[in-house]
Coordinates of C-alpha atoms in Angstrom, one line a residue:
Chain A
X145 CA -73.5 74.5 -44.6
X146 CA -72.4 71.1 -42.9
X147 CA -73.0 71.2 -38.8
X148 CA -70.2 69.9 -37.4
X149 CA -70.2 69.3 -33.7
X150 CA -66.7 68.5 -31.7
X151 CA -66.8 67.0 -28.4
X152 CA -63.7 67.5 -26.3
X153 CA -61.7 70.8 -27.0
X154 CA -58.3 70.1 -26.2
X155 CA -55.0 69.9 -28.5
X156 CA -57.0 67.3 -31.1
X157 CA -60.5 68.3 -30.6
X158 CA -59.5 71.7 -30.8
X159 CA -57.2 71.5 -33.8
X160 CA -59.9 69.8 -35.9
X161 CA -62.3 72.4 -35.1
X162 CA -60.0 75.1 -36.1
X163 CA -58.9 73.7 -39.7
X164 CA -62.3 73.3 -40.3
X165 CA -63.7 76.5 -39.6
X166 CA -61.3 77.6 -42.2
X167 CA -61.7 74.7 -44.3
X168 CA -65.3 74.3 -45.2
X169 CA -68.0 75.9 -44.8
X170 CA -69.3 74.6 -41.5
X171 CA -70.8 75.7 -38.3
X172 CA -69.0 74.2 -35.4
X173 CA -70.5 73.6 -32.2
X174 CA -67.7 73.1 -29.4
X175 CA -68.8 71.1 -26.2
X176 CA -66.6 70.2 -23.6
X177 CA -67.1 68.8 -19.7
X178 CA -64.7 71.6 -18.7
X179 CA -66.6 74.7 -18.8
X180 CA -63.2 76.9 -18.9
X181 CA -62.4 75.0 -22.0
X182 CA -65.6 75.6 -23.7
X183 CA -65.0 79.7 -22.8
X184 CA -61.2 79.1 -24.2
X185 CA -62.4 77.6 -27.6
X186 CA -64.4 80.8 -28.2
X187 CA -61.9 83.0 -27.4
X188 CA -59.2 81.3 -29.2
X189 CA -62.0 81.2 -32.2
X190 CA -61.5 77.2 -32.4
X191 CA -65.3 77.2 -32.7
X192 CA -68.3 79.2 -33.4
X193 CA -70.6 78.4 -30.3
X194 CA -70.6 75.6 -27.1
X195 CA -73.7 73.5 -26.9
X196 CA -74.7 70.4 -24.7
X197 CA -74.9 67.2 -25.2
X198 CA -78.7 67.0 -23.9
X199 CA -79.7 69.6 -26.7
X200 CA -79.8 69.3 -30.4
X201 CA -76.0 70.0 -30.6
X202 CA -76.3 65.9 -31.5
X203 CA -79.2 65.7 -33.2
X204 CA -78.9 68.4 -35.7
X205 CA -75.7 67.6 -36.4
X206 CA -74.0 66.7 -39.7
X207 CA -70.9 65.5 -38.4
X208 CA -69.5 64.9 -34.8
X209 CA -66.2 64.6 -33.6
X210 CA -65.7 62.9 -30.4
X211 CA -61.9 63.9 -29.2
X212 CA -62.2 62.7 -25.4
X213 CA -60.4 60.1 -23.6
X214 CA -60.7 57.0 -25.0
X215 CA -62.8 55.7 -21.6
X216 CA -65.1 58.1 -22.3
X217 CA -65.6 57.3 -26.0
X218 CA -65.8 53.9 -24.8
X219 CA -69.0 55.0 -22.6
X220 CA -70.5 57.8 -24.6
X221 CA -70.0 56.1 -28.3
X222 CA -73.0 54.3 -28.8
X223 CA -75.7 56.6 -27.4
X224 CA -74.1 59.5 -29.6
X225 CA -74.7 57.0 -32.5
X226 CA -78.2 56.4 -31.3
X227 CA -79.1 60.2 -30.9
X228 CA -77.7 61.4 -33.8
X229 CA -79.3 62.1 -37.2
X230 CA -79.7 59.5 -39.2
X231 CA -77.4 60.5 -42.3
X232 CA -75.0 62.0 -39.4
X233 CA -71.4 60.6 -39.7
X234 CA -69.6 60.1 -36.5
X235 CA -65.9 59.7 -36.2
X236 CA -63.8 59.5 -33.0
X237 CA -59.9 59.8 -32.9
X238 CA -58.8 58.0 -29.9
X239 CA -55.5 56.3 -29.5
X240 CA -57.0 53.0 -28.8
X241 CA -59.3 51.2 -31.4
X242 CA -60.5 47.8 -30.1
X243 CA -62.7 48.2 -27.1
X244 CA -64.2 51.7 -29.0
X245 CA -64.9 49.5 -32.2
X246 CA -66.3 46.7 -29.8
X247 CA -68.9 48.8 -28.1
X248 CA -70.7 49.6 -31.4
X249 CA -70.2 46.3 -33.2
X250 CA -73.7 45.3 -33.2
X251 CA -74.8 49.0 -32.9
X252 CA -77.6 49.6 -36.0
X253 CA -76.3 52.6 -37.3
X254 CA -72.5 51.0 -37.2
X255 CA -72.2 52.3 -40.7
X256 CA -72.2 56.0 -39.8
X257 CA -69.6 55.2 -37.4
X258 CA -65.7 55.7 -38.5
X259 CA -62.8 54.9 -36.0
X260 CA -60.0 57.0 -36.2
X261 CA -56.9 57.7 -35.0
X262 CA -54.8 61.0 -36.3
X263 CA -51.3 60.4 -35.1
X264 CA -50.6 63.9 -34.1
X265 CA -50.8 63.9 -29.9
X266 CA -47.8 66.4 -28.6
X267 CA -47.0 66.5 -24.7
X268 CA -49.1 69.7 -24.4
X269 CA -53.2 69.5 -23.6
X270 CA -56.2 71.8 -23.7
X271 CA -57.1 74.4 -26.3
X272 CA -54.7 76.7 -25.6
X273 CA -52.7 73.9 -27.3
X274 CA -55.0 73.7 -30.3
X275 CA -53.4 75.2 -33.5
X276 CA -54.0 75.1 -37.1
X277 CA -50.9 72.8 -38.6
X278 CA -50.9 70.3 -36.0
X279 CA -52.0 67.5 -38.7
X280 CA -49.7 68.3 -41.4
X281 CA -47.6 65.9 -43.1
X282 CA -48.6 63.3 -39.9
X283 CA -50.1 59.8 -40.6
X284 CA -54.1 58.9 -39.6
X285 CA -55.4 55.5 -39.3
X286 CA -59.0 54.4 -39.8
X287 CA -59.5 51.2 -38.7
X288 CA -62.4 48.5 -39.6
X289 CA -63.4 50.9 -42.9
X290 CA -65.3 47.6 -44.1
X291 CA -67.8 48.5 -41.2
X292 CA -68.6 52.1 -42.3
X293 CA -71.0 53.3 -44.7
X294 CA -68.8 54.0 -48.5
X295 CA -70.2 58.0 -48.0
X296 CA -68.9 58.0 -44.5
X297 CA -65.6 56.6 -45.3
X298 CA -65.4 58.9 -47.9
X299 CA -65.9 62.0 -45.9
X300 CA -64.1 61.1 -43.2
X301 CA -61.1 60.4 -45.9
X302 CA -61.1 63.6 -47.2
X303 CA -61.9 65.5 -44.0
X304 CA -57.8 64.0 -43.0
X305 CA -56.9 64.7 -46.1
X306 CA -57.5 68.2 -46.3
X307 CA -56.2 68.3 -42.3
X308 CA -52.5 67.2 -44.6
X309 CA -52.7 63.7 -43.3
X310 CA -52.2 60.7 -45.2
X311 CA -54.7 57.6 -44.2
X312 CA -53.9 53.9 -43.3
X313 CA -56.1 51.3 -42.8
X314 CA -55.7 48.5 -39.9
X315 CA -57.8 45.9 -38.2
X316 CA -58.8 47.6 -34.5
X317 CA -56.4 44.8 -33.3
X318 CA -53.5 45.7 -35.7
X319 CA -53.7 49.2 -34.4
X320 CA -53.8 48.4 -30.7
X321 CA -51.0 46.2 -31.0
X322 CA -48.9 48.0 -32.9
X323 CA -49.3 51.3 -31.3
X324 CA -48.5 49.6 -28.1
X325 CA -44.9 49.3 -29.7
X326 CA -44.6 52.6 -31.4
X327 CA -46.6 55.1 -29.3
X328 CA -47.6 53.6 -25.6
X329 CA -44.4 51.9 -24.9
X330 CA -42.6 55.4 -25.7
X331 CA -44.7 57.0 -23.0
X332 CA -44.2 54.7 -20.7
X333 CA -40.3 54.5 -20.7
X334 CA -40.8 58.7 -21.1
X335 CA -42.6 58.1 -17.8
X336 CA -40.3 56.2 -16.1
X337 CA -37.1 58.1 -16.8
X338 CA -38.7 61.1 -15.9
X339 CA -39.4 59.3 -12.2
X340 CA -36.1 58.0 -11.5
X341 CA -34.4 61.1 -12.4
X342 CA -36.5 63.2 -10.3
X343 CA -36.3 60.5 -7.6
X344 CA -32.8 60.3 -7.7
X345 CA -32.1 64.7 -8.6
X346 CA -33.6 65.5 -5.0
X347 CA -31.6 68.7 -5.4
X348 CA -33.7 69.8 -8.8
X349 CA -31.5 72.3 -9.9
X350 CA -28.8 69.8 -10.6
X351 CA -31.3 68.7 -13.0
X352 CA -31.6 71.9 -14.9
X353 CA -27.7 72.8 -14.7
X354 CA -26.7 69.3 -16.0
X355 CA -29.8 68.3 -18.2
X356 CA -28.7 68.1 -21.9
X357 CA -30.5 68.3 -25.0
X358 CA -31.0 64.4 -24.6
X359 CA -32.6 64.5 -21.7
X360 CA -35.2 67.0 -22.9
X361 CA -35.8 64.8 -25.4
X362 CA -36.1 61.4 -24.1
X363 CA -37.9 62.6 -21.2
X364 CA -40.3 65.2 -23.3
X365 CA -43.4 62.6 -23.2
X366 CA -43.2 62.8 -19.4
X367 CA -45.0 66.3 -20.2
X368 CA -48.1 64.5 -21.4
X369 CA -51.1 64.8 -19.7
X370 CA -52.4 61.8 -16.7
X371 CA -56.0 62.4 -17.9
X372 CA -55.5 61.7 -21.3
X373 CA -52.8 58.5 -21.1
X374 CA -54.0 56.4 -17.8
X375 CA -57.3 55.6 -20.3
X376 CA -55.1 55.2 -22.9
X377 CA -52.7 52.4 -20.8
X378 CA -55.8 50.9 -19.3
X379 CA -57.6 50.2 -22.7
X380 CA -54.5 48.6 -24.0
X381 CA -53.2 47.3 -21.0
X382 CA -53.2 43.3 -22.6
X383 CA -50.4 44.4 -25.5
X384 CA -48.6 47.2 -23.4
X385 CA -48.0 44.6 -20.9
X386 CA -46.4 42.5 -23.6
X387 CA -44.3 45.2 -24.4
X388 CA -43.1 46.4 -21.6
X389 CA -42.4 42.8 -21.0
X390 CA -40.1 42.8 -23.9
X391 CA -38.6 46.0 -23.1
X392 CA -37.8 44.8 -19.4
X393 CA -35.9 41.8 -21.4
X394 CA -33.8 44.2 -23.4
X395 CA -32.8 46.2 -20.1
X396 CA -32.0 42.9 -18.3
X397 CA -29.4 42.2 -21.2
X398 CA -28.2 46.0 -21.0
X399 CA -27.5 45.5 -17.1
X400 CA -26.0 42.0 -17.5
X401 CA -23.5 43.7 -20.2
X402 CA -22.6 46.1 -17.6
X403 CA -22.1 43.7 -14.7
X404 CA -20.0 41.5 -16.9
X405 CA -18.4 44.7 -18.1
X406 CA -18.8 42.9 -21.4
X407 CA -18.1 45.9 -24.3
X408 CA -18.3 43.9 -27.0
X409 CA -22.2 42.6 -26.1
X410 CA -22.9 46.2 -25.3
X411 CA -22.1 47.3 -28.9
X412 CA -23.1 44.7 -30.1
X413 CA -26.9 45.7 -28.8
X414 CA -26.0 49.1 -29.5
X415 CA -25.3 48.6 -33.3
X416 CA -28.3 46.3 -33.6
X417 CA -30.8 49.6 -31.7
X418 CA -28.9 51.6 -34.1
X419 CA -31.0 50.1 -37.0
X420 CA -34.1 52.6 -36.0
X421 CA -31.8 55.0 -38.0
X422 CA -33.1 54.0 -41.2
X423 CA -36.1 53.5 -40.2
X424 CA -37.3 57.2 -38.6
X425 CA -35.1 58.9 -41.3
Chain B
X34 CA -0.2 82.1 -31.3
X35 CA -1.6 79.0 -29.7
X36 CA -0.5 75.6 -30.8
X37 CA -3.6 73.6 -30.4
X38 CA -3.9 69.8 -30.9
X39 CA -7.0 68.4 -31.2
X40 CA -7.5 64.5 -30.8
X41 CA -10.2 62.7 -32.0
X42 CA -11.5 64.1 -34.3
X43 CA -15.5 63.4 -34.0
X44 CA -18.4 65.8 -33.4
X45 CA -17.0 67.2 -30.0
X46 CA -13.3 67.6 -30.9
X47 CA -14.2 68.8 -34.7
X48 CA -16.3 71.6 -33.0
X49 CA -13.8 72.8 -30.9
X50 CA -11.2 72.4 -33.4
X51 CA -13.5 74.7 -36.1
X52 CA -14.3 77.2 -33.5
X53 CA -10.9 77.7 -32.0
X54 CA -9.9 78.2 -35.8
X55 CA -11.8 81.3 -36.1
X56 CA -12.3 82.9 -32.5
X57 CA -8.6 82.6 -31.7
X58 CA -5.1 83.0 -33.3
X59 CA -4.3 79.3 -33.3
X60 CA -3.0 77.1 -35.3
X61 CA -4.6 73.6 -34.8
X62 CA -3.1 70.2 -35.9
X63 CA -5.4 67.5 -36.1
X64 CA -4.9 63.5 -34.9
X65 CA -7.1 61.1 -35.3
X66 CA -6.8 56.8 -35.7
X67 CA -9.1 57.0 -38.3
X68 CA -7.3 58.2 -41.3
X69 CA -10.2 59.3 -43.1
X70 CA -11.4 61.4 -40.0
X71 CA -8.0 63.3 -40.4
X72 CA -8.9 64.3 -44.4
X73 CA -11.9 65.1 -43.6
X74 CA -10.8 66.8 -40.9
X75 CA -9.0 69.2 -43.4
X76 CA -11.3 69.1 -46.3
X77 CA -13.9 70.6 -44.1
X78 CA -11.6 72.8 -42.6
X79 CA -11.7 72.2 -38.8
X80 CA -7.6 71.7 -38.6
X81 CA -5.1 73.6 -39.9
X82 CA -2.8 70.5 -40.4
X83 CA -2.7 66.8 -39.5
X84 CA -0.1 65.1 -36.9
X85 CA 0.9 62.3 -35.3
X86 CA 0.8 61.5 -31.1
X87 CA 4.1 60.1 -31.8
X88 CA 6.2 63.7 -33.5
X89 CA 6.2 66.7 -31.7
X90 CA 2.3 67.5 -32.1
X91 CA 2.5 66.8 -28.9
X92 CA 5.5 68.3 -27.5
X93 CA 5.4 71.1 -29.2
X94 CA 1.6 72.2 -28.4
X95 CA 0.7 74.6 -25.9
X96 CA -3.0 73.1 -25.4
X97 CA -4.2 69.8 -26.0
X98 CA -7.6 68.6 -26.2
X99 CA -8.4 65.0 -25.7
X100 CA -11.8 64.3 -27.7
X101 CA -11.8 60.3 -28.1
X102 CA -13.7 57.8 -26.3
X103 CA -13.1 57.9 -22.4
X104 CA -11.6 54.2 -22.5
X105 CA -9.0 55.7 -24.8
X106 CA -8.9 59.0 -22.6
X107 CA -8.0 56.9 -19.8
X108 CA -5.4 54.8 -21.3
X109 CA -3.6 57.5 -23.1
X110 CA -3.7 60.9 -20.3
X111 CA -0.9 59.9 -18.3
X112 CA 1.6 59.5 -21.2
X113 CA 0.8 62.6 -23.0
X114 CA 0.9 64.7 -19.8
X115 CA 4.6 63.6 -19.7
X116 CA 5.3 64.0 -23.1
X117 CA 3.7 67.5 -23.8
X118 CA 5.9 70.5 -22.9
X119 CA 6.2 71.7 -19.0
X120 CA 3.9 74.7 -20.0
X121 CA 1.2 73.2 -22.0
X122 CA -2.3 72.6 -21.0
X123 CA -4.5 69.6 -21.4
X124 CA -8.2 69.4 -21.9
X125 CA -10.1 66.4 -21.9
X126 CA -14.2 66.3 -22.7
X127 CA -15.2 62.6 -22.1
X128 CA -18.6 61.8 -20.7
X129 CA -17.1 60.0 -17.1
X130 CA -14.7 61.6 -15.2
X131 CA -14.1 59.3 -11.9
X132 CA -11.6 57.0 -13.6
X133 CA -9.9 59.3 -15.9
X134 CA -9.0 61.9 -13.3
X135 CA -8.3 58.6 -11.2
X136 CA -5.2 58.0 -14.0
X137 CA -3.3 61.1 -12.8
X138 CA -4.4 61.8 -9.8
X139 CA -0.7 61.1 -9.0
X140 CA 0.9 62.6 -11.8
X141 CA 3.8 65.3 -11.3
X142 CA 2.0 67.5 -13.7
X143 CA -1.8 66.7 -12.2
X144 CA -1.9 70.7 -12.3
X145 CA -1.8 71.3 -16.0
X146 CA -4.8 68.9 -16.7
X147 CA -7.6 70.3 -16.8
X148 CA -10.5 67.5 -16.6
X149 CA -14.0 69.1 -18.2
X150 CA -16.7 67.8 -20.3
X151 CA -18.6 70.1 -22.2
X152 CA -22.4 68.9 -22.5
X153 CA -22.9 69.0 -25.8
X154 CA -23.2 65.4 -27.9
X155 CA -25.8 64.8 -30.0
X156 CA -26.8 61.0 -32.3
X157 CA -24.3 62.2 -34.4
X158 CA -20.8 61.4 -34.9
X159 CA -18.0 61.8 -36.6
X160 CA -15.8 64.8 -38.4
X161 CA -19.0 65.5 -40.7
X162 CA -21.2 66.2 -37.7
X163 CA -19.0 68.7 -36.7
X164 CA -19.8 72.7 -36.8
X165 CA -19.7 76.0 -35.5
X166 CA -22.4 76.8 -32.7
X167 CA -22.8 73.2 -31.5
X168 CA -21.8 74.6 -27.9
X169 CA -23.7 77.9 -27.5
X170 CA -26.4 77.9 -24.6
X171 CA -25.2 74.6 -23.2
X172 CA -23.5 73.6 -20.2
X173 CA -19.8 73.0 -19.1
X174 CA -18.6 70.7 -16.3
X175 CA -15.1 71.0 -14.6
X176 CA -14.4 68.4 -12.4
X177 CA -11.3 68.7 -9.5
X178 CA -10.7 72.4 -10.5
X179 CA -8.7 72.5 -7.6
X180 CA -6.2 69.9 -8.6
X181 CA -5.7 72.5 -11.9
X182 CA -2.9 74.8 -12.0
X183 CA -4.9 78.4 -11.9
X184 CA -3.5 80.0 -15.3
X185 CA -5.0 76.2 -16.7
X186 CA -8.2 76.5 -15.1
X187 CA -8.8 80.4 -16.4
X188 CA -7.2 79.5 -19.8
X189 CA -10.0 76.6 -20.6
X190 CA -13.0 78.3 -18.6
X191 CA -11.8 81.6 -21.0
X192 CA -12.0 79.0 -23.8
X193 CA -15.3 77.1 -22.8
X194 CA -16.6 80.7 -22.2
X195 CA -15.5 81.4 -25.9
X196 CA -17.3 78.5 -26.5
X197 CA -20.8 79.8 -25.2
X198 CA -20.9 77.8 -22.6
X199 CA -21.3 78.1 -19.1
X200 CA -19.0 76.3 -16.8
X201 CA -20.3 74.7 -13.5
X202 CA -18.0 73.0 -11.3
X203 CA -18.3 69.1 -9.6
X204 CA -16.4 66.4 -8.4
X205 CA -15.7 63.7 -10.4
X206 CA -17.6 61.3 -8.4
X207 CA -20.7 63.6 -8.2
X208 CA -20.3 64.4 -11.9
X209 CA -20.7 60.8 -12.8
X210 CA -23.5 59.9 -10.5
X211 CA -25.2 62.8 -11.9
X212 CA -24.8 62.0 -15.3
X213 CA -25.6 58.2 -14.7
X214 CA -29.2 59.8 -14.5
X215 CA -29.6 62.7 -16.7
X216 CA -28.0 61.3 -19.3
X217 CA -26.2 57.6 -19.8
X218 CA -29.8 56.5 -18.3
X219 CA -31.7 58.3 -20.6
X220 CA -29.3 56.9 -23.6
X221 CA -30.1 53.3 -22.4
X222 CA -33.9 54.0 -22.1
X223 CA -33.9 55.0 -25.8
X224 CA -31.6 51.9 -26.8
X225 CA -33.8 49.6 -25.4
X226 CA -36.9 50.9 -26.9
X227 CA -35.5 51.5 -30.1
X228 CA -34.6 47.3 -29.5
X229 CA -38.4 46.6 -28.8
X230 CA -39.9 48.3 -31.7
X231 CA -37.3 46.7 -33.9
X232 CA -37.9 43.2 -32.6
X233 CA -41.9 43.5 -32.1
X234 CA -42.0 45.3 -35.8
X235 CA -40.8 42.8 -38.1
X236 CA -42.7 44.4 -41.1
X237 CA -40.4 47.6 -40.7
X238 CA -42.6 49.9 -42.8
X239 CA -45.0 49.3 -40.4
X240 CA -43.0 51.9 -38.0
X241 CA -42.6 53.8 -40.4
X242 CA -46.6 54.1 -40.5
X243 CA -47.3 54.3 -37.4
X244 CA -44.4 56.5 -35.8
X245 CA -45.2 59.6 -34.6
X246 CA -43.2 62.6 -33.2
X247 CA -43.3 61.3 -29.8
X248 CA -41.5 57.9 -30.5
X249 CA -38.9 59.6 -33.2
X250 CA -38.2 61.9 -29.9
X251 CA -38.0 59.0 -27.7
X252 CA -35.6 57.2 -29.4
X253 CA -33.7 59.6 -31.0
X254 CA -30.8 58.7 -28.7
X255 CA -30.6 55.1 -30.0
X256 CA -29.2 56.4 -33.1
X257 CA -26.0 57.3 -30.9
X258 CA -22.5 55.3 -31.4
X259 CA -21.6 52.7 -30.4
X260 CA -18.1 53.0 -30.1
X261 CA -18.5 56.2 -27.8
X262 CA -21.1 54.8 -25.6
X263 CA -19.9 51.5 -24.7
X264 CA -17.0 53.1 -22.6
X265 CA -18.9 55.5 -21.3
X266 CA -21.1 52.5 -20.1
X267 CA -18.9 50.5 -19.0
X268 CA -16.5 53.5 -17.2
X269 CA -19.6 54.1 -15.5
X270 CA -21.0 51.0 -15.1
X271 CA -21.6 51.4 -10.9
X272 CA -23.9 54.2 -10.6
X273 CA -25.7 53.1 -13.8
X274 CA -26.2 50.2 -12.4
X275 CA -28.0 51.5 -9.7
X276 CA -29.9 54.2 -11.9
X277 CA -31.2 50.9 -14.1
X278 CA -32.4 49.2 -11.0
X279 CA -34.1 52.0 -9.8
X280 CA -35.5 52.3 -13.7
X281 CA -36.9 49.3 -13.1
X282 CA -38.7 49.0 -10.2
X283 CA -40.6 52.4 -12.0
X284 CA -41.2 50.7 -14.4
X285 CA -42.7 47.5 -12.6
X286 CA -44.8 49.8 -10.6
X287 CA -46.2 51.1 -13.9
X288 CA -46.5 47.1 -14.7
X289 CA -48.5 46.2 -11.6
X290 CA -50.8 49.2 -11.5
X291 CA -51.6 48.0 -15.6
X292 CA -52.1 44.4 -14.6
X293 CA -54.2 45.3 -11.3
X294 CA -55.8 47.9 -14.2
X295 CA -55.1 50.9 -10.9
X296 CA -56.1 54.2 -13.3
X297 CA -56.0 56.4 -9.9
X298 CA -52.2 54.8 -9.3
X299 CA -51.2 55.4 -13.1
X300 CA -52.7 58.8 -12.8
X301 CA -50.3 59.3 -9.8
X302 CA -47.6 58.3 -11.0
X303 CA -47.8 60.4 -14.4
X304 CA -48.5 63.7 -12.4
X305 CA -45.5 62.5 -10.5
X306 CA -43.8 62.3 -13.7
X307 CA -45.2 65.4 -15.3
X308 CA -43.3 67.5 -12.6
X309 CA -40.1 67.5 -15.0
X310 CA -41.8 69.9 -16.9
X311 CA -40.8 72.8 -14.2
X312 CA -37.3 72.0 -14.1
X313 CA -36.8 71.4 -17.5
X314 CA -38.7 74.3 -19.2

């Protein structure tokens, strides 16, 4: 029987825990800084019992999963590393890679470290959110696999794989970079919508009654949770600053169409943002 | 039985088209620029029959509905409210409604126009997108109903009702302030970031990685055409002005509070943000 331990029960933490409980035959150990999370995952049956972090819930362990926010990987990585068994294999899945790499670099036991990142976040939180199926189909990326152990990498392969995921492999930078683009940026411009619309909407219910199905789902992100993102933004602050950059650029040349009431530049910018069609399909 | 023509053929006026054909005893002829809209038109069965604007499928109808883009809308109202029979009503569903009810505001037969716009566009286009059930749940606008002859106004609120829809009522102006921010803003949000990922990702496989749920959501819009939205831009080029610069200086705050690395002032904002979730669930 493998020990697996999970730290941080929400939508990700949870959702591992779960497909492994049903998975393999493992004992999971749930722990999470929010007692009333901890008494949800045992309800909800994501795990089989809480523990602490001061107890052997690391030290016996076979296999920890830290699913917090990425500061607090940041912070907590290396002394997990340090306490854990020896032939322990410790994998994180935060949504930033290069600072959480960084902090264990020189770290002795590097090798039993993988750094992942299962792209599978939705705009709900907590366990309640947790639920087997989440992973299906969705991509995971392990970054820096040259610095884990072959048996590590291995597990931690096939752990995703059985979750339904297929694996990529980037450099930590790579990741951070292009996730900016693809995943950060999206929240960000989620975020900001959602602001000027409710800034703008001081009646709400004008919202509701003339909200479409577009606005639901450009504005959808907006749902996601403060405590999980402001880490996120903060630990890739350097390339999300670049993109928003970029992004302000494009909007410049949207409102300069419009000011010039120049339609053929407008569809021309249009037909060019239409492209992401082939792409996402 | 109702003679019904149907212009434009695209997703909006091919869904009303297909529906009318089997809720009502109609018979619907079908015009469209695009020749090949018009055969599909009939091969998919949304029109009885195809016409021209210039024979009497326009004299001879007893309701006409105006589905093109609202450039066109604008251009064209006038002269088909003169050329239609003294009887007839006419519909139009374009996304902006200052300028178009703007075009007859002065027109003899201002009462048998009936100025609406049905909330119910999608990323697709075109006679294909078109079917039965694209307007149930959704939400109706009327805009000036009291410039509308009464046996108009119940005659299209009966058929919007038919529909599935429910009808709320606006002026022009407040309609396209409104929709400046719940939903042309929201469209140029998503075109801009589906121009940033594009421009960033030169290796396009790489988005197709890395994308996840969130950013096919986010950008779903992008996917829209252009030829709809550029007048719908331009027609409302005022208050989306306003509604981008408002965008922005959002969007600078979430800049400054990166750069100055402010977590408690991200955190803010997002909870700010995350308030959408009331009105929109």
């Amino acid at each position: 029987m493998i020990k697996v331990t999970v730290i941080g029960l929400g939508l990700i933490g949870g959702s591992i825990a779960k497909e492994l409980r049903t998975q393999l035959n493992v004992e999971v150990t749930g722990i999470d800084s929010n007692p009333d999370h901890e008494k949800k995952a045992l309800t909800l049956g994501l795990i089989h019992k809480t523990g602490k972090t001061s107890d052997d819930a690391i030290a016996s362990a076979d296999l920890i999963i830290l699913a917090i926010p990425v500061n607090a990987i940041e912070k907590t990585l290396a002394g997990f590393l340090s306490e854990m068994s020896a032939h322990a294999v410790l994998i994180d899945v935060g949504s930033t890679k290069e600072k959480i790499c960084k902090s264990v670099s020189e770290h002795p036991r590097r090798g039993r470290f993988v750094a992942a990142h299962p792209l599978a976040g939705t705009e709900f939180s907590g366990p309640e959110a947790a639920h087997k199926g989440l992973f299906v189909g969705k991509k995971n990326i392990i970054c820096e696999k040259e610095r884990s152990d072959a048996d590590a990498l291995a597990l931690v392969e096939k752990i995703f794989e059985s979750l339904g995921m297929e694996t990529y492999y980037l450099t930590a930078e790579e990741h951070d970079k292009h996730l900016a683009y693809v995943s950060h940026l999206s929240h960000i411009s989620s975020f900001t919508l959602s602001l000027t619309v409710l800034d703008m909407e001081k009646d709400e219910s004008q919202i509701f009654n003339l909200a479409s199905t577009g606005l639901a789902s450009t504005v959808r992100l907006a749902k996601s949770n403060p405590a999980t993102w402001s880490p996120i933004f903060e630990k890739n602050s350097e390339h999300l600053i670049s993109a928003i950059d970029q992004y302000s650029a494009h909007l410049k040349s949207f409102k300069k169409a419009l000011i010039e009431k120049d339609g053929k530049r407008l569809k021309e910018m249009m037909l060019s943002a239409n492209r992401i069609k082939k792409i996402l399909n």
